Protein backbone atom coordinates (compact mmCIF):
# COMPACT_ATOMS: atom_id res chain seq x y z
CA UNK A 1 0.00 0.00 0.00
CA UNK A 2 2.81 2.43 0.71
CA UNK A 3 3.84 2.14 -2.94
CA UNK A 4 1.07 4.46 -4.08
CA UNK A 5 2.03 7.60 -2.18
CA UNK A 6 5.64 6.85 -3.05
CA UNK A 7 4.74 6.68 -6.77
CA UNK A 8 2.99 10.01 -6.49
CA UNK A 9 5.92 11.57 -4.72
CA UNK A 10 8.25 10.29 -7.44
CA UNK A 11 5.98 11.80 -10.11
CA UNK A 12 5.77 15.04 -8.18
CA UNK A 13 9.53 15.25 -7.68
CA UNK A 14 10.05 14.70 -11.41
CA UNK A 15 7.45 17.33 -12.30
CA UNK A 16 9.00 19.91 -9.96
CA UNK A 17 12.52 19.22 -11.24
CA UNK A 18 11.46 19.62 -14.88
CA UNK A 19 9.53 22.77 -14.01
CA UNK A 20 12.66 24.17 -12.42
CA UNK A 21 14.55 23.51 -15.67
CA UNK A 22 11.77 25.11 -17.75
CA UNK A 23 11.77 28.23 -15.57
CA UNK A 24 15.56 28.51 -15.67
CA UNK A 25 15.60 28.29 -19.48
CA UNK A 26 12.60 30.58 -20.01
CA UNK B 1 -13.98 25.46 -6.84
CA UNK B 2 -10.56 24.14 -7.78
CA UNK B 3 -9.05 26.27 -5.07
CA UNK B 4 -11.45 24.84 -2.52
CA UNK B 5 -10.93 21.27 -3.62
CA UNK B 6 -7.19 21.51 -3.49
CA UNK B 7 -6.54 23.47 -0.36
CA UNK B 8 -4.69 20.56 1.07
CA UNK B 9 -2.96 19.04 -1.92
CA UNK B 10 0.15 18.26 0.07
CA UNK B 11 -1.73 16.24 2.70
CA UNK B 12 -3.72 14.45 0.04
CA UNK B 13 -0.56 13.35 -1.72
CA UNK B 14 0.73 11.97 1.55
CA UNK B 15 -2.39 10.21 2.69
CA UNK B 16 -4.62 9.23 -0.20
CA UNK B 17 -5.21 5.60 -1.07
CA UNK B 18 -3.30 4.26 1.91
CA UNK B 19 -5.74 1.34 2.09
CA UNK B 20 -5.47 0.38 -1.52
CA UNK B 21 -4.11 -3.00 -2.59
CA UNK B 22 -1.75 -3.07 -5.54
CA UNK B 23 -2.18 -5.60 -8.32
CA UNK B 24 0.83 -7.64 -9.25
CA UNK B 25 2.87 -5.31 -11.41
CA UNK B 26 4.94 -6.16 -14.43
CA UNK B 27 6.58 -2.79 -14.48
CA UNK B 28 8.20 -0.29 -12.20
CA UNK B 29 7.99 3.45 -11.89
CA UNK B 30 11.04 4.09 -14.06
CA UNK B 31 9.90 2.07 -17.07
CA UNK B 32 6.43 3.59 -16.79
CA UNK B 33 7.94 7.07 -16.96
CA UNK B 34 10.05 6.06 -19.95
CA UNK B 35 7.01 4.70 -21.77
CA UNK B 36 5.01 7.89 -21.16
CA UNK B 37 7.93 10.05 -22.26
CA UNK B 38 8.49 7.96 -25.39
CA UNK B 39 4.81 8.24 -26.24
CA UNK B 40 4.69 12.04 -25.90
CA UNK B 41 8.09 13.02 -27.24
CA UNK B 42 7.86 10.63 -30.18
CA UNK B 43 4.37 11.65 -31.25
CA UNK B 44 3.72 13.69 -34.37
CA UNK B 45 0.97 15.50 -32.52
CA UNK B 46 1.60 18.06 -29.80
CA UNK B 47 0.41 16.47 -26.55
CA UNK B 48 0.59 18.49 -23.34
CA UNK B 49 0.67 15.55 -20.93
CA UNK B 50 0.18 11.82 -20.58
CA UNK B 51 -1.04 9.98 -17.50
CA UNK B 52 -1.20 6.28 -16.76
CA UNK B 53 -4.17 5.50 -14.50
CA UNK B 54 -3.48 2.19 -12.83
CA UNK B 55 -6.26 -0.21 -11.91
CA UNK B 56 -6.32 -1.91 -8.54
CA UNK B 57 -8.88 -3.51 -6.24
CA UNK B 58 -9.50 -2.19 -2.74
CA UNK B 59 -10.30 -4.28 0.36
CA UNK B 60 -14.02 -4.34 -0.43
CA UNK B 61 -13.44 -5.58 -3.96
CA UNK B 62 -14.08 -2.26 -5.67
CA UNK B 63 -11.97 -1.50 -8.73
CA UNK B 64 -10.18 1.81 -8.53
CA UNK B 65 -8.23 3.68 -11.15
CA UNK B 66 -5.53 5.65 -9.39
CA UNK B 67 -2.46 7.62 -10.31
CA UNK B 68 0.22 5.37 -11.79
CA UNK B 69 2.52 7.99 -13.26
CA UNK B 70 2.44 11.02 -15.50
CA UNK B 71 4.60 12.95 -17.92
CA UNK B 72 4.05 16.67 -18.38
CA UNK B 73 5.49 18.23 -21.51
CA UNK B 74 3.73 21.60 -21.49
CA UNK B 75 2.32 23.71 -24.25
CA UNK B 76 4.11 24.39 -27.50
CA UNK B 77 3.22 28.04 -27.54
CA UNK B 78 1.53 29.58 -24.54
CA UNK B 79 0.91 32.79 -26.51
CA UNK B 80 -1.52 30.94 -28.78
CA UNK B 81 -3.70 30.09 -25.81
CA UNK B 82 -7.04 31.84 -25.67
CA UNK B 83 -8.02 31.09 -22.10
CA UNK B 84 -8.47 33.81 -19.54
CA UNK B 85 -5.45 34.16 -17.26
CA UNK B 86 -6.17 32.92 -13.78
CA UNK B 87 -6.84 35.57 -11.16
CA UNK B 88 -4.11 36.96 -8.91
CA UNK B 89 -5.71 35.21 -5.94
CA UNK B 90 -5.77 31.90 -7.77
CA UNK B 91 -2.11 32.36 -8.78
CA UNK B 92 -1.12 33.10 -5.20
CA UNK B 93 -2.90 29.96 -4.08
CA UNK B 94 -1.17 27.83 -6.71
CA UNK B 95 2.24 29.26 -5.83
CA UNK B 96 1.63 28.63 -2.15
CA UNK B 97 0.74 25.00 -2.85
CA UNK B 98 3.77 24.62 -5.10
CA UNK B 99 6.03 25.95 -2.34
CA UNK B 100 4.56 23.41 0.06
CA UNK B 101 5.04 20.61 -2.44
CA UNK B 102 8.63 21.70 -3.05
CA UNK B 103 9.17 21.62 0.67
CA UNK B 104 7.59 18.17 0.93
CA UNK B 105 9.93 16.79 -1.70
CA UNK B 106 13.13 18.61 -0.78
CA UNK B 107 12.69 18.51 2.99
CA UNK B 108 13.64 22.20 3.09
CA UNK B 109 11.12 24.60 4.69
CA UNK B 110 9.00 26.53 2.17
CA UNK B 111 10.32 29.99 1.30
CA UNK B 112 8.22 32.81 -0.11
CA UNK B 113 11.12 33.83 -2.36
CA UNK B 114 11.48 30.57 -4.22
CA UNK B 115 12.50 31.51 -7.78
CA UNK B 116 10.89 28.60 -9.58
CA UNK B 117 7.59 29.21 -7.81
CA UNK B 118 7.54 32.90 -8.71
CA UNK B 119 6.90 31.87 -12.31
CA UNK B 120 3.18 31.66 -13.14
CA UNK B 121 1.68 28.24 -12.55
CA UNK B 122 -0.16 27.61 -15.81
CA UNK B 123 -3.63 26.10 -16.04
CA UNK B 124 -2.33 22.89 -17.59
CA UNK B 125 0.41 22.54 -14.95
CA UNK B 126 -2.24 22.94 -12.29
CA UNK B 127 -4.59 20.47 -13.96
CA UNK B 128 -1.75 17.93 -14.10
CA UNK B 129 -0.86 18.48 -10.45
CA UNK B 130 -4.46 18.18 -9.31
CA UNK B 131 -4.75 14.94 -11.29
CA UNK B 132 -2.24 13.35 -8.90
CA UNK B 133 -4.85 13.55 -6.16
CA UNK B 134 -7.66 11.98 -8.17
CA UNK B 135 -8.95 8.44 -8.52
CA UNK B 136 -11.97 6.92 -10.24
CA UNK B 137 -14.24 4.25 -8.80
CA UNK B 138 -16.55 1.87 -10.64
CA UNK B 139 -16.41 3.50 -14.05
CA UNK B 140 -16.54 7.06 -12.80
CA UNK B 141 -14.81 9.88 -14.66
CA UNK B 142 -13.44 9.79 -18.16
CA UNK B 143 -10.68 7.21 -17.49
CA UNK B 144 -13.09 5.01 -15.51
CA UNK B 145 -15.65 5.14 -18.29
CA UNK B 146 -13.06 4.05 -20.88
CA UNK B 147 -11.80 1.28 -18.60
CA UNK B 148 -15.23 -0.19 -17.84
CA UNK B 149 -16.49 -0.02 -21.39
CA UNK B 150 -13.13 -1.15 -22.84
CA UNK B 151 -13.71 1.41 -25.56
CA UNK B 152 -11.26 4.26 -26.23
CA UNK B 153 -12.57 7.80 -25.79
CA UNK B 154 -11.31 10.51 -28.13
CA UNK B 155 -12.67 14.02 -27.60
CA UNK B 156 -11.22 16.49 -30.15
CA UNK B 157 -12.22 20.12 -29.62
CA UNK B 158 -14.11 22.08 -27.01
CA UNK B 159 -17.56 21.00 -28.18
CA UNK B 160 -16.77 17.31 -27.88
CA UNK B 161 -15.15 17.77 -24.48
CA UNK B 162 -18.06 19.80 -23.16
CA UNK B 163 -20.56 17.22 -24.42
CA UNK B 164 -18.95 14.61 -22.17
CA UNK B 165 -20.92 13.93 -18.99
CA UNK B 166 -17.64 13.52 -17.07
CA UNK B 167 -16.53 16.26 -14.69
CA UNK B 168 -12.88 15.61 -15.48
CA UNK B 169 -13.46 16.47 -19.13
CA UNK B 170 -15.25 19.69 -18.22
CA UNK B 171 -12.50 20.59 -15.79
CA UNK B 172 -9.91 19.94 -18.49
CA UNK B 173 -11.73 22.26 -20.86
CA UNK B 174 -11.78 25.00 -18.23
CA UNK B 175 -8.01 24.69 -17.95
CA UNK B 176 -7.49 25.15 -21.68
CA UNK B 177 -7.27 21.57 -22.89
CA UNK B 178 -8.88 21.08 -26.29
CA UNK B 179 -8.35 17.36 -26.79
CA UNK B 180 -8.68 14.50 -24.34
CA UNK B 181 -8.05 10.85 -25.04
CA UNK B 182 -8.45 7.80 -22.81
CA UNK B 183 -7.20 4.45 -24.08
CA UNK B 184 -8.16 1.42 -21.95
CA UNK B 185 -5.64 -1.35 -21.37
CA UNK B 186 -5.67 -4.57 -19.37
CA UNK B 187 -4.41 -2.97 -16.16
CA UNK B 188 -5.24 0.68 -16.53
CA UNK B 189 -5.86 3.59 -18.84
CA UNK B 190 -3.53 5.90 -20.74
CA UNK B 191 -4.91 9.45 -20.81
CA UNK B 192 -3.54 12.12 -23.11
CA UNK B 193 -4.39 15.80 -23.17
CA UNK B 194 -3.53 18.65 -25.51
CA UNK B 195 -4.20 22.37 -25.76
CA UNK B 196 -4.56 21.82 -29.50
CA UNK B 197 -7.31 20.08 -31.42
CA UNK B 198 -6.03 16.63 -32.38
CA UNK B 199 -8.13 14.20 -34.35
CA UNK B 200 -8.19 10.43 -34.02
CA UNK B 201 -4.93 8.68 -34.84
CA UNK B 202 -4.77 4.94 -35.28
CA UNK B 203 -1.00 5.19 -35.19
CA UNK B 204 -1.11 6.66 -31.69
CA UNK B 205 -3.60 4.04 -30.49
CA UNK B 206 -1.32 1.27 -31.72
CA UNK B 207 1.72 2.91 -30.17
CA UNK B 208 -0.02 3.02 -26.78
CA UNK B 209 -0.96 -0.63 -26.99
CA UNK B 210 2.60 -1.66 -27.87
CA UNK B 211 4.30 0.61 -25.33
CA UNK B 212 1.97 -0.36 -22.48
CA UNK B 213 1.84 -4.07 -23.09
CA UNK B 214 3.43 -4.69 -19.70
CA UNK B 215 3.65 -8.43 -19.86
CA UNK B 216 6.03 -8.32 -22.81
Coordinates of N, CA, C and O in Angstrom, one line a residue, chain B residues 95-214:
Chain B
X95 N 0.8 29.1 -6.2 CA 2.2 29.3 -5.8 C 2.5 28.8 -4.4 O 3.5 28.2 -4.1
X96 N 1.5 29.1 -3.5 CA 1.6 28.6 -2.1 C 1.7 27.1 -2.1 O 2.5 26.5 -1.4
X97 N 0.8 26.5 -2.8 CA 0.7 25.0 -2.8 C 2.0 24.4 -3.4 O 2.6 23.5 -2.9
X98 N 2.5 25.1 -4.5 CA 3.8 24.6 -5.1 C 5.0 24.7 -4.1 O 5.8 23.8 -4.1
X99 N 5.0 25.8 -3.4 CA 6.0 26.0 -2.3 C 6.0 24.8 -1.3 O 7.0 24.2 -0.9
X100 N 4.7 24.5 -0.9 CA 4.6 23.4 0.1 C 5.0 22.1 -0.5 O 5.6 21.2 0.1
X101 N 4.7 21.9 -1.8 CA 5.0 20.6 -2.4 C 6.6 20.5 -2.6 O 7.2 19.5 -2.4
X102 N 7.2 21.7 -3.0 CA 8.6 21.7 -3.0 C 9.3 21.3 -1.7 O 10.2 20.6 -1.7
X103 N 8.7 21.9 -0.7 CA 9.2 21.6 0.7 C 9.0 20.2 1.0 O 9.9 19.5 1.6
X104 N 7.9 19.6 0.7 CA 7.6 18.2 0.9 C 8.6 17.3 0.3 O 9.1 16.3 0.9
X105 N 9.0 17.6 -1.0 CA 9.9 16.8 -1.7 C 11.4 17.0 -1.3 O 12.1 16.1 -1.1
X106 N 11.7 18.3 -1.1 CA 13.1 18.6 -0.8 C 13.5 18.5 0.7 O 14.6 18.3 1.1
X107 N 12.4 18.6 1.5 CA 12.7 18.5 3.0 C 13.2 19.8 3.5 O 13.4 20.0 4.7
X108 N 13.2 20.9 2.7 CA 13.6 22.2 3.1 C 12.4 23.0 3.3 O 11.5 23.0 2.5
X109 N 12.3 23.8 4.4 CA 11.1 24.6 4.7 C 10.8 25.5 3.5 O 11.7 26.1 2.9
X110 N 9.5 25.7 3.3 CA 9.0 26.5 2.2 C 9.5 28.0 2.4 O 9.4 28.5 3.5
X111 N 9.9 28.6 1.3 CA 10.3 30.0 1.3 C 9.5 30.8 0.3 O 9.2 30.3 -0.8
X112 N 9.1 32.0 0.8 CA 8.2 32.8 -0.1 C 9.0 33.4 -1.3 O 8.4 34.0 -2.2
X113 N 10.3 33.3 -1.3 CA 11.1 33.8 -2.4 C 11.7 32.7 -3.2 O 12.9 32.8 -3.7
X114 N 11.0 31.7 -3.4 CA 11.5 30.6 -4.2 C 11.3 30.9 -5.7 O 10.3 31.2 -6.2
X115 N 12.5 31.0 -6.4 CA 12.5 31.5 -7.8 C 11.6 30.7 -8.7 O 10.9 31.3 -9.5
X116 N 11.7 29.4 -8.6 CA 10.9 28.6 -9.6 C 9.4 28.7 -9.3 O 8.6 28.4 -10.2
X117 N 9.0 29.1 -8.1 CA 7.6 29.2 -7.8 C 7.1 30.6 -8.2 O 5.9 30.8 -8.4
X118 N 8.0 31.6 -8.3 CA 7.5 32.9 -8.7 C 7.0 32.9 -10.1 O 6.2 33.8 -10.5
X119 N 7.4 32.0 -10.9 CA 6.9 31.9 -12.3 C 5.4 31.4 -12.2 O 5.1 30.6 -11.4
X120 N 4.6 32.0 -13.1 CA 3.2 31.7 -13.1 C 3.0 30.2 -13.3 O 3.6 29.5 -14.1
X121 N 2.1 29.7 -12.5 CA 1.7 28.2 -12.5 C 0.5 28.2 -13.6 O -0.6 28.6 -13.3
X122 N 0.8 27.6 -14.7 CA -0.2 27.6 -15.8 C -1.3 26.7 -15.5 O -1.3 25.8 -14.6
X123 N -2.4 26.9 -16.2 CA -3.6 26.1 -16.0 C -3.3 24.6 -16.3 O -3.8 23.8 -15.5
X124 N -2.6 24.3 -17.3 CA -2.3 22.9 -17.6 C -1.4 22.3 -16.6 O -1.5 21.1 -16.2
X125 N -0.4 23.0 -16.0 CA 0.4 22.5 -15.0 C -0.5 22.2 -13.7 O -0.3 21.2 -13.1
X126 N -1.4 23.1 -13.5 CA -2.2 22.9 -12.3 C -3.2 21.7 -12.5 O -3.4 20.9 -11.6
X127 N -3.7 21.6 -13.7 CA -4.6 20.5 -14.0 C -3.8 19.2 -13.8 O -4.3 18.2 -13.2
X128 N -2.6 19.1 -14.2 CA -1.7 17.9 -14.1 C -1.5 17.6 -12.6 O -1.6 16.5 -12.2
X129 N -1.1 18.7 -11.9 CA -0.9 18.5 -10.4 C -2.1 18.0 -9.7 O -2.0 17.0 -8.9
X130 N -3.2 18.6 -10.0 CA -4.5 18.2 -9.3 C -4.8 16.7 -9.6 O -5.3 16.0 -8.8
X131 N -4.5 16.3 -10.9 CA -4.8 14.9 -11.3 C -4.1 13.9 -10.4 O -4.6 12.8 -10.2
X132 N -3.0 14.3 -9.8 CA -2.2 13.4 -8.9 C -3.1 13.0 -7.7 O -2.8 12.0 -7.0
X133 N -4.0 13.8 -7.4 CA -4.9 13.5 -6.2 C -6.1 12.8 -6.5 O -6.9 12.5 -5.6
X134 N -6.4 12.5 -7.8 CA -7.7 12.0 -8.2 C -7.6 10.5 -8.4 O -6.6 9.9 -8.6
X135 N -8.8 9.9 -8.2 CA -9.0 8.4 -8.5 C -10.4 8.2 -9.0 O -11.3 9.1 -8.7
X136 N -10.6 7.2 -9.6 CA -12.0 6.9 -10.2 C -12.5 5.5 -9.9 O -11.8 4.5 -10.0
X137 N -13.7 5.5 -9.3 CA -14.2 4.3 -8.8 C -15.4 3.8 -9.7 O -16.2 4.6 -10.1
X138 N -15.4 2.5 -9.9 CA -16.6 1.9 -10.6 C -17.0 2.6 -11.9 O -18.2 2.9 -12.1
X139 N -16.1 2.9 -12.8 CA -16.4 3.5 -14.0 C -16.7 5.0 -14.0 O -17.1 5.6 -15.0
X140 N -16.3 5.6 -12.9 CA -16.5 7.1 -12.8 C -15.5 7.8 -13.5 O -14.4 7.3 -13.7
X141 N -15.8 9.0 -14.0 CA -14.8 9.9 -14.7 C -14.5 9.4 -16.0 O -14.8 8.2 -16.4
X142 N -13.8 10.2 -16.8 CA -13.4 9.8 -18.2 C -12.6 8.5 -18.2 O -12.9 7.6 -19.0
X143 N -11.5 8.4 -17.4 CA -10.7 7.2 -17.5 C -11.5 6.0 -17.0 O -11.4 4.9 -17.7
X144 N -12.3 6.1 -16.0 CA -13.1 5.0 -15.5 C -14.1 4.5 -16.6 O -14.3 3.3 -16.7
X145 N -14.7 5.5 -17.3 CA -15.6 5.1 -18.3 C -15.0 4.3 -19.4 O -15.5 3.3 -19.9
X146 N -13.8 4.8 -19.8 CA -13.1 4.0 -20.9 C -12.7 2.7 -20.4 O -12.8 1.7 -21.1
X147 N -12.3 2.6 -19.1 CA -11.8 1.3 -18.6 C -13.0 0.3 -18.5 O -12.8 -0.9 -18.9
X148 N -14.1 0.7 -18.0 CA -15.2 -0.2 -17.8 C -15.9 -0.6 -19.2 O -16.4 -1.7 -19.3
X149 N -15.9 0.3 -20.1 CA -16.5 0.0 -21.4 C -15.5 -0.7 -22.3 O -15.9 -1.3 -23.4
X150 N -14.2 -0.6 -22.0 CA -13.1 -1.1 -22.8 C -13.1 -0.5 -24.2 O -12.7 -1.1 -25.2
X151 N -13.7 0.7 -24.3 CA -13.7 1.4 -25.6 C -12.9 2.7 -25.4 O -13.2 3.5 -24.4
X152 N -12.0 3.0 -26.3 CA -11.3 4.3 -26.2 C -12.2 5.5 -26.4 O -13.2 5.4 -27.1
X153 N -11.8 6.5 -25.7 CA -12.6 7.8 -25.8 C -11.6 8.8 -26.4 O -10.5 9.0 -25.9
X154 N -12.1 9.5 -27.5 CA -11.3 10.5 -28.1 C -12.2 11.7 -28.3 O -13.2 11.7 -29.0
X155 N -11.9 12.8 -27.6 CA -12.7 14.0 -27.6 C -11.9 15.2 -28.2 O -11.1 15.9 -27.5
X156 N -12.0 15.4 -29.5 CA -11.2 16.5 -30.2 C -12.0 17.8 -30.2 O -13.1 17.8 -30.8
X157 N -11.5 18.8 -29.6 CA -12.2 20.1 -29.6 C -13.1 20.4 -28.4 O -13.6 19.4 -27.8
X158 N -13.3 21.7 -28.2 CA -14.1 22.1 -27.0 C -15.5 21.5 -27.0 O -16.0 21.1 -25.9
X159 N -16.2 21.5 -28.1 CA -17.6 21.0 -28.2 C -17.7 19.5 -27.7 O -18.6 19.2 -27.0
X160 N -16.7 18.7 -28.2 CA -16.8 17.3 -27.9 C -16.5 17.1 -26.4 O -17.1 16.3 -25.7
X161 N -15.5 17.9 -25.9 CA -15.1 17.8 -24.5 C -16.3 18.2 -23.6 O -16.7 17.5 -22.6
X162 N -16.9 19.3 -24.0 CA -18.1 19.8 -23.2 C -19.3 18.9 -23.2 O -20.1 18.9 -22.3
X163 N -19.4 18.1 -24.3 CA -20.6 17.2 -24.4 C -20.4 16.0 -23.6 O -21.3 15.2 -23.4
X164 N -19.2 15.8 -23.0 CA -19.0 14.6 -22.2 C -19.7 14.8 -20.8 O -19.6 15.9 -20.3
X165 N -20.3 13.8 -20.3 CA -20.9 13.9 -19.0 C -19.9 13.9 -17.8 O -20.3 14.1 -16.7
X166 N -18.6 13.7 -18.1 CA -17.6 13.5 -17.1 C -17.1 14.9 -16.6 O -16.7 15.7 -17.4
X167 N -17.0 15.0 -15.3 CA -16.5 16.3 -14.7 C -15.1 16.5 -15.1 O -14.7 17.7 -15.3
X168 N -14.3 15.4 -15.2 CA -12.9 15.6 -15.5 C -12.7 16.3 -16.8 O -11.8 17.1 -17.0
X169 N -13.5 15.9 -17.8 CA -13.5 16.5 -19.1 C -13.8 18.0 -19.1 O -13.1 18.8 -19.7
X170 N -14.8 18.3 -18.3 CA -15.3 19.7 -18.2 C -14.2 20.5 -17.5 O -13.9 21.6 -17.9
X171 N -13.6 19.9 -16.5 CA -12.5 20.6 -15.8 C -11.3 20.8 -16.7 O -10.7 21.9 -16.7
X172 N -11.0 19.8 -17.5 CA -9.9 19.9 -18.5 C -10.2 21.1 -19.5 O -9.2 21.9 -19.8
X173 N -11.4 21.2 -19.9 CA -11.7 22.3 -20.9 C -11.5 23.6 -20.2 O -11.0 24.6 -20.8
X174 N -11.9 23.7 -19.0 CA -11.8 25.0 -18.2 C -10.3 25.4 -18.1 O -10.0 26.6 -18.1
X175 N -9.4 24.4 -18.1 CA -8.0 24.7 -18.0 C -7.3 24.8 -19.3 O -6.1 24.7 -19.4
X176 N -8.1 24.9 -20.4 CA -7.5 25.2 -21.7 C -7.2 23.9 -22.5 O -6.6 24.1 -23.6
X177 N -7.5 22.8 -22.1 CA -7.3 21.6 -22.9 C -8.3 21.4 -24.0 O -9.5 21.6 -23.7
X178 N -7.9 21.2 -25.2 CA -8.9 21.1 -26.3 C -9.1 19.7 -26.8 O -9.9 19.4 -27.7
X179 N -8.2 18.8 -26.4 CA -8.3 17.4 -26.8 C -8.0 16.5 -25.6 O -7.1 16.7 -24.9
X180 N -8.9 15.5 -25.4 CA -8.7 14.5 -24.3 C -8.9 13.1 -24.9 O -9.8 12.9 -25.7
X181 N -8.0 12.2 -24.5 CA -8.1 10.8 -25.0 C -7.8 9.9 -23.9 O -7.0 10.1 -23.0
X182 N -8.7 8.9 -23.8 CA -8.5 7.8 -22.8 C -8.4 6.5 -23.5 O -9.4 6.1 -24.2
X183 N -7.3 5.7 -23.4 CA -7.2 4.4 -24.1 C -7.1 3.4 -23.0 O -6.2 3.3 -22.2
X184 N -8.1 2.5 -23.0 CA -8.2 1.4 -22.0 C -7.2 0.3 -22.3 O -7.0 -0.1 -23.4
X185 N -6.6 -0.2 -21.2 CA -5.6 -1.3 -21.4 C -6.0 -2.4 -20.3 O -6.9 -2.2 -19.5
X186 N -5.3 -3.5 -20.3 CA -5.7 -4.6 -19.4 C -5.6 -4.1 -17.9 O -6.4 -4.5 -17.1
X187 N -4.6 -3.3 -17.6 CA -4.4 -3.0 -16.2 C -4.4 -1.5 -15.9 O -3.8 -1.0 -15.0
X188 N -5.1 -0.8 -16.8 CA -5.2 0.7 -16.5 C -5.7 1.4 -17.8 O -6.2 0.8 -18.7
X189 N -5.5 2.7 -17.7 CA -5.9 3.6 -18.8 C -4.8 4.6 -19.1 O -4.2 5.2 -18.2
X190 N -4.4 4.8 -20.4 CA -3.5 5.9 -20.7 C -4.4 7.1 -21.1 O -5.3 7.0 -22.0
X191 N -4.2 8.2 -20.5 CA -4.9 9.4 -20.8 C -3.9 10.4 -21.4 O -2.8 10.6 -20.9
X192 N -4.3 11.1 -22.5 CA -3.5 12.1 -23.1 C -4.4 13.4 -23.2 O -5.6 13.3 -23.4
X193 N -3.7 14.5 -23.0 CA -4.4 15.8 -23.2 C -3.6 16.8 -24.0 O -2.3 16.7 -23.9
X194 N -4.2 17.6 -24.7 CA -3.5 18.6 -25.5 C -4.3 20.0 -25.5 O -5.5 20.0 -25.5
X195 N -3.6 21.1 -25.6 CA -4.2 22.4 -25.8 C -4.5 22.6 -27.2 O -5.1 23.7 -27.6
X196 N -4.2 21.7 -28.1 CA -4.6 21.8 -29.5 C -5.6 20.8 -29.9 O -5.8 19.8 -29.1
X197 N -6.3 21.0 -31.0 CA -7.3 20.1 -31.4 C -6.6 19.0 -32.2 O -6.0 19.3 -33.2
X198 N -6.7 17.8 -31.7 CA -6.0 16.6 -32.4 C -7.1 15.6 -32.7 O -7.8 15.1 -31.8
X199 N -7.1 15.2 -33.9 CA -8.1 14.2 -34.3 C -7.6 12.8 -34.2 O -6.4 12.6 -34.1
X200 N -8.5 11.8 -34.3 CA -8.2 10.4 -34.0 C -7.0 9.9 -34.8 O -6.9 10.2 -36.0
X201 N -6.1 9.2 -34.2 CA -4.9 8.7 -34.8 C -4.8 7.2 -34.5 O -4.5 6.9 -33.3
X202 N -4.9 6.4 -35.5 CA -4.8 4.9 -35.3 C -3.3 4.6 -34.9 O -3.1 3.7 -34.1
X203 N -2.4 5.4 -35.5 CA -1.0 5.2 -35.2 C -0.7 5.4 -33.7 O 0.0 4.6 -33.1
X204 N -1.3 6.4 -33.1 CA -1.1 6.7 -31.7 C -1.7 5.5 -30.8 O -1.1 5.1 -29.9
X205 N -2.9 5.1 -31.2 CA -3.6 4.0 -30.5 C -2.7 2.8 -30.5 O -2.6 2.1 -29.4
X206 N -2.2 2.5 -31.6 CA -1.3 1.3 -31.7 C -0.1 1.4 -30.9 O 0.4 0.5 -30.2
X207 N 0.5 2.6 -30.9 CA 1.7 2.9 -30.2 C 1.5 2.7 -28.7 O 2.3 2.1 -28.0
X208 N 0.3 3.2 -28.2 CA 0.0 3.0 -26.8 C -0.1 1.5 -26.4 O 0.4 1.1 -25.4
X209 N -0.8 0.8 -27.3 CA -1.0 -0.6 -27.0 C 0.4 -1.4 -27.0 O 0.5 -2.3 -26.2
X210 N 1.3 -1.0 -27.8 CA 2.6 -1.7 -27.9 C 3.4 -1.2 -26.7 O 4.0 -2.1 -25.9
X211 N 3.5 0.1 -26.4 CA 4.3 0.6 -25.3 C 3.8 0.1 -24.0 O 4.6 -0.1 -23.0
X212 N 2.5 0.0 -23.8 CA 2.0 -0.4 -22.5 C 1.5 -1.8 -22.4 O 0.7 -2.1 -21.5
X213 N 2.1 -2.6 -23.2 CA 1.8 -4.1 -23.1 C 2.8 -4.6 -22.1 O 3.9 -5.1 -22.4
X214 N 2.5 -4.5 -20.8 CA 3.4 -4.7 -19.7 C 4.0 -6.1 -19.6 O 5.0 -6.3 -19.0

